Short mmCIF file of C-alpha atoms and ligand atoms in Angstrom, two decimals:
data_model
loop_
_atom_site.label_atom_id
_atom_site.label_comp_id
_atom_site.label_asym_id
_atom_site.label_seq_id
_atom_site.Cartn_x
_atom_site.Cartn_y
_atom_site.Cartn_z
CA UNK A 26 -50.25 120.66 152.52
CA UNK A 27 -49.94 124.65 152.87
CA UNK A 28 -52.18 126.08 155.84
CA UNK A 29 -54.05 128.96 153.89
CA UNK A 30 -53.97 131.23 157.34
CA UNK A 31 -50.51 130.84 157.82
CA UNK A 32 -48.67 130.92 155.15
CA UNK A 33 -45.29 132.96 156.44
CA UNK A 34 -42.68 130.37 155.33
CA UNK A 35 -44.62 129.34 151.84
CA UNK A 36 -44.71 130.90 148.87
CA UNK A 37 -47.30 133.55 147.95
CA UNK A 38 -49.15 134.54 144.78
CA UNK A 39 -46.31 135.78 143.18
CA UNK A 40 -43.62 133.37 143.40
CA UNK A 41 -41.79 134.90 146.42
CA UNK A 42 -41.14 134.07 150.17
CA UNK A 43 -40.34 137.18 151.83
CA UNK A 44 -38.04 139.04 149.62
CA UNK A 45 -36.77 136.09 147.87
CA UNK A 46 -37.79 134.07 144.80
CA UNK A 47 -39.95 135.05 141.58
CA UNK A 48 -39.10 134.00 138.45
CA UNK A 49 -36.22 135.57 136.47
CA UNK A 50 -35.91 134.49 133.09
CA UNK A 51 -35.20 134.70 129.68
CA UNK A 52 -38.59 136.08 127.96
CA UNK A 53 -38.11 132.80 125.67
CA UNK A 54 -39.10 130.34 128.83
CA UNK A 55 -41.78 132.26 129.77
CA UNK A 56 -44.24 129.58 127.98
CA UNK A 57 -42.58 127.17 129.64
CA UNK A 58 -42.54 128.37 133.27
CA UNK A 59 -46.22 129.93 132.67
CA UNK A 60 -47.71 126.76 131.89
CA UNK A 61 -46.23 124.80 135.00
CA UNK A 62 -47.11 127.84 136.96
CA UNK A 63 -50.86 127.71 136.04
CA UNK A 64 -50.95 124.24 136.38
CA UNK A 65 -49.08 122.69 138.54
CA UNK A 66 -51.09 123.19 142.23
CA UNK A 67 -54.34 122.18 140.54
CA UNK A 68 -52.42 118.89 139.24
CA UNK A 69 -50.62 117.85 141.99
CA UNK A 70 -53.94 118.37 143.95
CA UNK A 71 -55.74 116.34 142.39
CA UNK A 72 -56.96 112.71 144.21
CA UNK A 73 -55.82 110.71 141.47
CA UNK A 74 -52.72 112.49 141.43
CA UNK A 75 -51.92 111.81 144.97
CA UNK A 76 -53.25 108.59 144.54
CA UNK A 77 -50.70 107.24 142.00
CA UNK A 78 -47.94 109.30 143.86
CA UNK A 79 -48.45 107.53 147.34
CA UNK A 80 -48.71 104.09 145.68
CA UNK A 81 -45.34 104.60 143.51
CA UNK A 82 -43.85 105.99 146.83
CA UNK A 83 -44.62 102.95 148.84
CA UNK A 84 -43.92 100.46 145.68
CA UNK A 85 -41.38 101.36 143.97
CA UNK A 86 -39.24 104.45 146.31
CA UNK A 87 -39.83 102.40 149.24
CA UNK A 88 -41.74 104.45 151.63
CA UNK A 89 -42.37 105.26 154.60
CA UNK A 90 -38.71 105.24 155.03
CA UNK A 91 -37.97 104.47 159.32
CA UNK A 92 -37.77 106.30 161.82
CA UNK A 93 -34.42 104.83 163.82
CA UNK A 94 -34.04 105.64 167.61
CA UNK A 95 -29.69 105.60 167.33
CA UNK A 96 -29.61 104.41 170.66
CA UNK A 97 -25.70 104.66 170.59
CA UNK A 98 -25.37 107.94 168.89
CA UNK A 99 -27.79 109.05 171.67
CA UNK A 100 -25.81 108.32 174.46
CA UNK A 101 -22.90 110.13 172.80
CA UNK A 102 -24.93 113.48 172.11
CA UNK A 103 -27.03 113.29 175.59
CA UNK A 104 -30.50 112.95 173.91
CA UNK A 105 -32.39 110.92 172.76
CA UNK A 106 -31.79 111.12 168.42
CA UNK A 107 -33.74 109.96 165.92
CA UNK A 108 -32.26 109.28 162.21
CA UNK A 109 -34.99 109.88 159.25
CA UNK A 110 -33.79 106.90 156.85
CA UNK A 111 -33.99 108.61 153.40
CA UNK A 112 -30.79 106.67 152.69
CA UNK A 113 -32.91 103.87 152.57
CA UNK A 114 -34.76 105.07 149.24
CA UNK A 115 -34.59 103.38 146.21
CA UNK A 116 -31.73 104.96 144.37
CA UNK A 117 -30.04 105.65 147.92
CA UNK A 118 -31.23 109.55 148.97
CA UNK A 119 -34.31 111.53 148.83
CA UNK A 120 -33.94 113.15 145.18
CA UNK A 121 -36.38 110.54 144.02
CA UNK A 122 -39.32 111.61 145.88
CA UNK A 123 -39.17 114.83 143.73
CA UNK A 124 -38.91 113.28 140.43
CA UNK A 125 -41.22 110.69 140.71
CA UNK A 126 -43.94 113.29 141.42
CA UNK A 127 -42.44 115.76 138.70
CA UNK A 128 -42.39 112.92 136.06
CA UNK A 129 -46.46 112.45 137.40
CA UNK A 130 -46.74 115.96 136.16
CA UNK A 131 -45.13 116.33 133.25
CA UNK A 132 -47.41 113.02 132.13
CA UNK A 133 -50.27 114.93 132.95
CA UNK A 134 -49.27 117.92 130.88
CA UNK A 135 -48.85 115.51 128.30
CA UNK A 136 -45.21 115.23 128.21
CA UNK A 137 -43.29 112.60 125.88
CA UNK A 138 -39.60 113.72 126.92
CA UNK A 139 -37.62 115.07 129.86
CA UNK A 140 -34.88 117.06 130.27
CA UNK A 141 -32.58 117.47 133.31
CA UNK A 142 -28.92 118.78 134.65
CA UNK A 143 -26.78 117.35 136.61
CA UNK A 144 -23.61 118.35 138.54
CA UNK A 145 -22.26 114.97 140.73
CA UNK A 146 -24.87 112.93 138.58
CA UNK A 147 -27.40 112.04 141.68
CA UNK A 148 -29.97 114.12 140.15
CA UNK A 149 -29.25 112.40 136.74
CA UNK A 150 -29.66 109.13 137.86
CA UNK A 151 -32.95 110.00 139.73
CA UNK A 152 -34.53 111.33 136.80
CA UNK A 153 -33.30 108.39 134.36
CA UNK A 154 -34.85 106.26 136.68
CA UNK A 155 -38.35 107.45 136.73
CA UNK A 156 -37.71 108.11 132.98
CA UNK A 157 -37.10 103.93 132.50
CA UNK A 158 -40.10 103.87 134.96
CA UNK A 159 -42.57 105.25 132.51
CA UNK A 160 -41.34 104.87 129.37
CA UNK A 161 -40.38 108.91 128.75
CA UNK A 162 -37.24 109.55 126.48
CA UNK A 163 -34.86 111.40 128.83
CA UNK A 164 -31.58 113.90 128.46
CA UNK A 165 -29.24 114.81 130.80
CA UNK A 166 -27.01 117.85 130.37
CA UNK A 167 -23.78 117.36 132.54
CA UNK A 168 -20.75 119.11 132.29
CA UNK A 169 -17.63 117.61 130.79
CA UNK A 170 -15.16 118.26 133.56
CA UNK A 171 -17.99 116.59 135.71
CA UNK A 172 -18.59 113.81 133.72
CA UNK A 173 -14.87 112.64 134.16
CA UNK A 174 -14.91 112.94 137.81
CA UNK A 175 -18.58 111.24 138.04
CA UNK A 176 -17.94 108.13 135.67
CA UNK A 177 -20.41 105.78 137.19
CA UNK A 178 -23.26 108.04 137.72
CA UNK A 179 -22.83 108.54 133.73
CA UNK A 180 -22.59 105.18 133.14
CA UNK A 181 -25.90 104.39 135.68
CA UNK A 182 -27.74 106.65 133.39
CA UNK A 183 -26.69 104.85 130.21
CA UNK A 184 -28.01 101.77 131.35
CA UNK A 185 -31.25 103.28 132.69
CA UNK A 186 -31.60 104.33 128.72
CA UNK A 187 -31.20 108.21 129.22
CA UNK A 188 -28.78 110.02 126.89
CA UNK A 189 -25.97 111.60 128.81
CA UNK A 190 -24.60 114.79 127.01
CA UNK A 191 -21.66 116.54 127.92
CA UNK A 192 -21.83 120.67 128.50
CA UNK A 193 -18.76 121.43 126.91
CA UNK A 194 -19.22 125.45 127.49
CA UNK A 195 -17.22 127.62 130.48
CA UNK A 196 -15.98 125.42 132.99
CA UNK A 197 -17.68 122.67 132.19
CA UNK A 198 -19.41 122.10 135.19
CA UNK A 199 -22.61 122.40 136.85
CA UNK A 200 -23.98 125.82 135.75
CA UNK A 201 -23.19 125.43 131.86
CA UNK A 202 -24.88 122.37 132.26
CA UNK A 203 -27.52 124.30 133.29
CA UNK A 204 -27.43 126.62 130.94
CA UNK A 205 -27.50 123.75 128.11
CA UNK A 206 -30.72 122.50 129.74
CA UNK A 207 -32.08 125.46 129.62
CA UNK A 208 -31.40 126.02 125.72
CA UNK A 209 -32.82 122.40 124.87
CA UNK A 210 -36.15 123.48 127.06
CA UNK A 211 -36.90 126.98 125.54
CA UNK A 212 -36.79 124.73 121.87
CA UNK A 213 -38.42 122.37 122.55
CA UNK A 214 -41.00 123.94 124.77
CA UNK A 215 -44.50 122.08 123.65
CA UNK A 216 -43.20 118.23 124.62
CA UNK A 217 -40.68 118.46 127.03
CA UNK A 218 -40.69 118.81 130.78
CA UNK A 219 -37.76 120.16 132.54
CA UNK A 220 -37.13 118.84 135.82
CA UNK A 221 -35.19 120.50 138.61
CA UNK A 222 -33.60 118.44 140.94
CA UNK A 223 -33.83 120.76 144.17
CA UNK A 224 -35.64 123.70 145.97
CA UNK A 225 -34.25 126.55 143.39
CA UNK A 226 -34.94 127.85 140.06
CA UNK A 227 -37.68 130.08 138.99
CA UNK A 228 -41.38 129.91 140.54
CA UNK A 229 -43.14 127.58 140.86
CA UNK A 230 -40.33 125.48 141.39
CA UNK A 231 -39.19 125.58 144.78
CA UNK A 232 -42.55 125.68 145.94
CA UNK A 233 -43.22 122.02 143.83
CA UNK A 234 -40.32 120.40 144.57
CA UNK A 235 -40.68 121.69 148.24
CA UNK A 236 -44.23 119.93 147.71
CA UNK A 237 -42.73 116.64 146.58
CA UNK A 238 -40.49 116.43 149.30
CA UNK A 239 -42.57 117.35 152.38
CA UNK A 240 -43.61 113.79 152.88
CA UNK A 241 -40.06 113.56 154.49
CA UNK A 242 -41.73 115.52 157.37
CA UNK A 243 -45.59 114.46 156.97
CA UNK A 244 -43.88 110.56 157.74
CA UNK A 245 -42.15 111.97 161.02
CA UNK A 246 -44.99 113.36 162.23
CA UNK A 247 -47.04 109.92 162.43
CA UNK A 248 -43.62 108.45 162.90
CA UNK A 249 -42.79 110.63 166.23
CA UNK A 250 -46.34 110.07 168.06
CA UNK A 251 -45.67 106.27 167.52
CA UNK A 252 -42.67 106.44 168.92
CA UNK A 253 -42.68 109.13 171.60
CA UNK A 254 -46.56 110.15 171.35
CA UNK A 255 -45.75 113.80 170.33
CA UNK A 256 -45.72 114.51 166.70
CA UNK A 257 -43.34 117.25 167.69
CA UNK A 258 -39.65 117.09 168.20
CA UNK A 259 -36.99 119.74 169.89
CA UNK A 260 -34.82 119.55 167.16
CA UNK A 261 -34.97 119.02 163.52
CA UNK A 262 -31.19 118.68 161.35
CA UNK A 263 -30.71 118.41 157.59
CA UNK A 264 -27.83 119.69 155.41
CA UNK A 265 -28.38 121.76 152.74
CA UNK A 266 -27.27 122.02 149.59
CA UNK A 267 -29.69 123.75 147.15
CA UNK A 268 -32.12 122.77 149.97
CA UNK A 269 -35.06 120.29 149.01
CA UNK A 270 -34.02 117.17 151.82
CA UNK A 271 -34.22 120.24 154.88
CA UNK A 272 -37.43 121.60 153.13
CA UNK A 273 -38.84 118.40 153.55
CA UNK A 274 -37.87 117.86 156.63
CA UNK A 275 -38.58 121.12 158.31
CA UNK A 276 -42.34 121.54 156.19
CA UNK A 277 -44.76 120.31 158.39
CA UNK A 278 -42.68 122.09 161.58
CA UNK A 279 -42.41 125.64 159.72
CA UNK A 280 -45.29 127.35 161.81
CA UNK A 281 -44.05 125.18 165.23
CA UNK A 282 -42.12 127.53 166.80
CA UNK A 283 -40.97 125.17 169.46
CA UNK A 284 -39.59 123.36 166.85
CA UNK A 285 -36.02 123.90 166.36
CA UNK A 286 -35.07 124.00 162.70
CA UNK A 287 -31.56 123.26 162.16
CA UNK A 288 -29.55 123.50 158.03
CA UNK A 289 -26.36 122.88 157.91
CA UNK A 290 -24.05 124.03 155.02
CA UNK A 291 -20.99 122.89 153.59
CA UNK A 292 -17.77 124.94 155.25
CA UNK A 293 -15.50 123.29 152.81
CA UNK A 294 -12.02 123.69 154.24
CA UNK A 295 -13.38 126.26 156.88
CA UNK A 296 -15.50 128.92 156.27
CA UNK A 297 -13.11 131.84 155.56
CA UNK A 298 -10.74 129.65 153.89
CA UNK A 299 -11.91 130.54 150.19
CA UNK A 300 -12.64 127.22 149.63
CA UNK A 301 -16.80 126.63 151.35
CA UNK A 302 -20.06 126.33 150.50
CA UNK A 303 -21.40 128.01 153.21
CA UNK A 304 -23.85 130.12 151.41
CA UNK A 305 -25.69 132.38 154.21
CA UNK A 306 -22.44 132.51 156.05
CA UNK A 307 -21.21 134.39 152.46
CA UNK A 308 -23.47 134.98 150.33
CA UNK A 309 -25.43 137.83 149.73
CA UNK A 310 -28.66 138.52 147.77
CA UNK A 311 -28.38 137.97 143.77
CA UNK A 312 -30.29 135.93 141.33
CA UNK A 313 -29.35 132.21 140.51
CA UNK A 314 -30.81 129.73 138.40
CA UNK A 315 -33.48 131.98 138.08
CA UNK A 316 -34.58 133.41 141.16
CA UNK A 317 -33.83 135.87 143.37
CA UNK A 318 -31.77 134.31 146.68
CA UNK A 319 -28.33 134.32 148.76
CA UNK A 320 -25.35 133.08 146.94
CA UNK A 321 -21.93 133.80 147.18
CA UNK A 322 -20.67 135.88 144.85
CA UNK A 323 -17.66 138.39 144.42
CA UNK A 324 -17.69 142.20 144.65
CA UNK A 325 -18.89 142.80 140.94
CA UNK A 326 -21.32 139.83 141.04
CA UNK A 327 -19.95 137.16 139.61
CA UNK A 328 -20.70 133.74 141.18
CA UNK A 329 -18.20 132.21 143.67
CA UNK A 330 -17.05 128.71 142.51
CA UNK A 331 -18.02 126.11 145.70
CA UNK A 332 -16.45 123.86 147.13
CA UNK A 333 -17.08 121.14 149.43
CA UNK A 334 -15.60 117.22 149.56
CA UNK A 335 -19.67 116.93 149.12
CA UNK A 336 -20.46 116.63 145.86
CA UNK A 337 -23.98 116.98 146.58
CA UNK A 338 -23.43 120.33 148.60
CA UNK A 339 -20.95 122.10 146.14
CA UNK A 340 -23.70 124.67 144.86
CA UNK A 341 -23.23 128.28 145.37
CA UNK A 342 -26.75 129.33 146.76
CA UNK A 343 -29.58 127.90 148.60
CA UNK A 344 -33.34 127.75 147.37
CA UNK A 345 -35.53 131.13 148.19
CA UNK A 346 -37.24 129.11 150.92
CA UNK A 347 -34.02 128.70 152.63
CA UNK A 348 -33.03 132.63 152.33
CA UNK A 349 -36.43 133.80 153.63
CA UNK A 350 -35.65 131.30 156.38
CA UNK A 351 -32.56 132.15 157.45
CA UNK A 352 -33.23 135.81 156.99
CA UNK A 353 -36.52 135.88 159.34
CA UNK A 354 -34.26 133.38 161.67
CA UNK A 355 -37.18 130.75 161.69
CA UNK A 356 -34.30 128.04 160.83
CA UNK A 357 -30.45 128.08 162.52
CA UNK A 358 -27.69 128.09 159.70
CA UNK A 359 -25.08 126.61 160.94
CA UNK A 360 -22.02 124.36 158.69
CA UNK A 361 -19.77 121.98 159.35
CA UNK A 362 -16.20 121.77 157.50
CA UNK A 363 -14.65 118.66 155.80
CA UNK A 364 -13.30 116.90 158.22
CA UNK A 365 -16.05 117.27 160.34
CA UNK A 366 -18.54 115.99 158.39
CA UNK A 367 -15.94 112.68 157.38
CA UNK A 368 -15.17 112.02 160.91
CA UNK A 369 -19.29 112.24 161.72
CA UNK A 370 -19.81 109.96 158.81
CA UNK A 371 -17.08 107.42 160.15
CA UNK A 372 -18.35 107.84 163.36
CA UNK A 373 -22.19 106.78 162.72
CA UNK A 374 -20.56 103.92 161.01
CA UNK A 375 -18.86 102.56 163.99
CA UNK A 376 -21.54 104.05 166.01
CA UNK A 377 -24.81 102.47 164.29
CA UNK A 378 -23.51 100.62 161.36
CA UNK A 379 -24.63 102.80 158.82
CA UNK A 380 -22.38 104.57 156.56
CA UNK A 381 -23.99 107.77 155.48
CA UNK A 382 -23.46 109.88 151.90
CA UNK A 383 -21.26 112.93 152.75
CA UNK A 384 -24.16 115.30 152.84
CA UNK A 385 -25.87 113.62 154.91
CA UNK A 386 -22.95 113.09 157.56
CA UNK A 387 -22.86 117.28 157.45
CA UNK A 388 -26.10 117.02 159.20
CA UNK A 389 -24.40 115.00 162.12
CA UNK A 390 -21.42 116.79 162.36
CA UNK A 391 -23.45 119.57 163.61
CA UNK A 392 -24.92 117.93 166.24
CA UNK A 393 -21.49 118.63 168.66
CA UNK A 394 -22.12 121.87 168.35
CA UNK A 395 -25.51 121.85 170.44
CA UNK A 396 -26.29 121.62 174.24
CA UNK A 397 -29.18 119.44 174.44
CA UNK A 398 -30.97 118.36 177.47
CA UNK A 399 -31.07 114.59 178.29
CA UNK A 400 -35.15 114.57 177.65
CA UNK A 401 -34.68 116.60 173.92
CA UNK A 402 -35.93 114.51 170.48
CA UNK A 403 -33.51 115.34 167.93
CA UNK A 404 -34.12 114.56 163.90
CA UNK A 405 -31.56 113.88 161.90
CA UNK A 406 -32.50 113.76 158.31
CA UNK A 407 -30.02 110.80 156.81
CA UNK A 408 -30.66 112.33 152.93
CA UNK A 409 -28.54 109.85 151.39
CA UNK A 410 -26.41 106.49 151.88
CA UNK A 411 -22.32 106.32 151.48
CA UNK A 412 -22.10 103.94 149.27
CA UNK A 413 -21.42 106.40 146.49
CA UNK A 414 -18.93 107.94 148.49
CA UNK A 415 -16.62 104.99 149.27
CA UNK A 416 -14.10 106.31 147.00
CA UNK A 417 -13.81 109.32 149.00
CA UNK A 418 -14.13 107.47 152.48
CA UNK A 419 -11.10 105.58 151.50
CA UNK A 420 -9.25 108.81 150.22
CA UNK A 421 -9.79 110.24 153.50
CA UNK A 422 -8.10 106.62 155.17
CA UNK A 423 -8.39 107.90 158.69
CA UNK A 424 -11.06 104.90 160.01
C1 PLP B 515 -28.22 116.03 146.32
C2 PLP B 515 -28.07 115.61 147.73
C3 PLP B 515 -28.13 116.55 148.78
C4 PLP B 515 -28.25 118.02 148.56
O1 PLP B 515 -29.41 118.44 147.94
P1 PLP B 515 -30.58 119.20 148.71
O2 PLP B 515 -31.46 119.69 147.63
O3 PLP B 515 -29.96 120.28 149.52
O4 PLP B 515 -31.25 118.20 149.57
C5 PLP B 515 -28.04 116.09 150.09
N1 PLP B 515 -27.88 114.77 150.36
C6 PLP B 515 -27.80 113.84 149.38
C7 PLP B 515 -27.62 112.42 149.75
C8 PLP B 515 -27.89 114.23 148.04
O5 PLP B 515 -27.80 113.30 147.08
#
């Protein structure tokens, strides 16, 4: 994990990376956050800990997840590119790795119950199923508005035994879901965990989940010398929503200079259309979900309503890692629109016969928009599998 001497892209003692980060919330959570705080490095550090995490991650989530060499989409980009198969998890994308190890923690804290949020209902359904896994009582907060566009997600969680309940305050979406989560948390502080689904929300959050998802990178490593004999590629991709698939994936590579990092956001229907997700194209610094970061946000600072055909990518700010990232320039932002990403997602279809999730084809729609040279090793973290996307693939029709 962390290097203590170099520590310029982690978090330090007081919750922040750079300028970003720290914990801002409502004096009631303090408890809450104070006790994860104190106790969460010394947990998840633990051999037993790591122990029971590795074996659940190779039983049950399915890793290692490969390495592919996309000999085809190689030719087409002039490199030689490698696809990180997180779409190959169990649950289809990488949001399990994080709550498997947070549901590890909260049964060390000594836990009975977990509550969660959700906004397209991946989250939701990664949490109920390491709920079902051990036998915790679960609740999901999910806006109302999303609920009706996200039916089977909902119903997934049902039958995984966790207790879907509608946010029925503001727009009914995401962030009163949120907010609802929140609420049940701060009363019911002494047996319930709160788990956050992605590289945001206050300290020591990002820095956990960050944690949890880092064996995305610690697998290409060992992965890469097999297959090349350099642990180190030219190029690492990853799309970014709130941020936790690209903080796995770029982890072990953060102090590699030589590495290039690559995130690519959501540009909705183009980046100045009014209608993106392109956070460090637009955003500016503000606190969100409890920490201090880039999101977009109008004159008087009221948060900017995303969009993106991505359900997964339709958040208005990234995690504090990502801001102190983009803002020291250690990782490219770059984004890719709508139909950019759906034609990349067609094309590594017909390409490699493997349909990706939306998000995931974001990631290869910026590959066109690089130069490589015929010896480079591109990554492409593949965060998630298509098939809860069909609906949307066949929307689009053009294939
Ligand atoms: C949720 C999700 C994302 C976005 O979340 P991050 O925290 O940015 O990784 C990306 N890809 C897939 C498949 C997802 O389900």
């Amino acid at each position: 994990m962390s290097n203590k001497q170099n520590t310029r892209f982690h978090v330090n003692e007081q919750g922040y990376y750079g300028q970003f980060g720290g914990a801002y919330i409502p004096e009631m959570l303090y408890p809450n956050v104070e006790e994860l705080r104190e106790n969460y490095l010394k947990i998840i550090q633990q051999p037993d800990f790591k122990e029971e995490f590795d074996h659940l991650l190779k039983t049950y989530v399915g890793r290692p997840t490969p390495l592919y060499h996309a000999k085809r989409l190689s030719e087409k980009f002039n490199a030689t590119v490698y696809l990180k198969r997180e779409d190959l998890c169990h649950t289809g994308a990488h949001k399990i790795n994080n709550t498997i190890g947070q549901i590890l923690l909260a049964k060390r804290l000594g836990k009975e119950k977990i509550v969660a949020e959700t906004g397209a209902g991946q989250h939701g359904v990664a949490t109920a199923t390491v709920c079902a896994l051990m036998g915790m009582e679960c609740i999901v907060y999910m806006g109302k508005i999303d609920m009706e566009r996200q039916r089977p997600n909902v119903e997934r969680m049902r039958i995984l035994g966790t207790k879907v309940v509608p946010a029925l305050s503001g727009s009914m979406t995401l962030k009163d879901a949120t907010n609802e989560a929140m609420r049940h948390w701060i009363n019911n502080p002494t047996d319930t965990h709160y788990i956050i689904g992605s590289v945001v929300g206050p300290h020591p959050y990002p820095d956990m989940v960050a944690r949890f998802q880092s064996v995305i990178s610690e697998e290409m490593k060992i992965q890469l010398t097999e297959e090349t004999g350099n642990p180190f590629p030219d190029y690492v991709f990853a799309c970014v929503g709130g941020g936790s698939n690209a903080a796995g994936a770029f982890y072990h590579y953060l102090h590699d200079e030589n590495v290039n990092l690559v995130a690519v956001e959501a540009a909705g229907k183009g980046v100045d259309s009014g209608e993106s997700a392109a956070t460090t194209a637009l955003g500016k610094p503000g606190v969100l979900h409890g920490s201090k970061t880039l999101l977009m946000q109008t004159q008087d600072g009221q948060v900017v309503e995303p969009y993106s055909i991505s359900a997964g990518l339709d958040y208005p700010g990234i995690g504090p890692i990502h801001a102190h990232l983009f803002d020291t320039g250690r990782v490219k932002f770059v984004s890719a629109t709508d139909d950019e990403a759906m034609n990349a997602g067609i094309q590594l279809g017909r390409l490699e016969g493997i349909i990706p999730a939306i998000e995931s084809a974001h990631a290869l729609a910026a590959l066109s928009q690089f130069e490589f040279d015929q010896d480079d090793i591109v990554v492409v973290n593949l965060s998630g599998r298509g098939d809860k996307d069909l609906e949307t693939y066949i929307r689009w029709g053009k294939y």
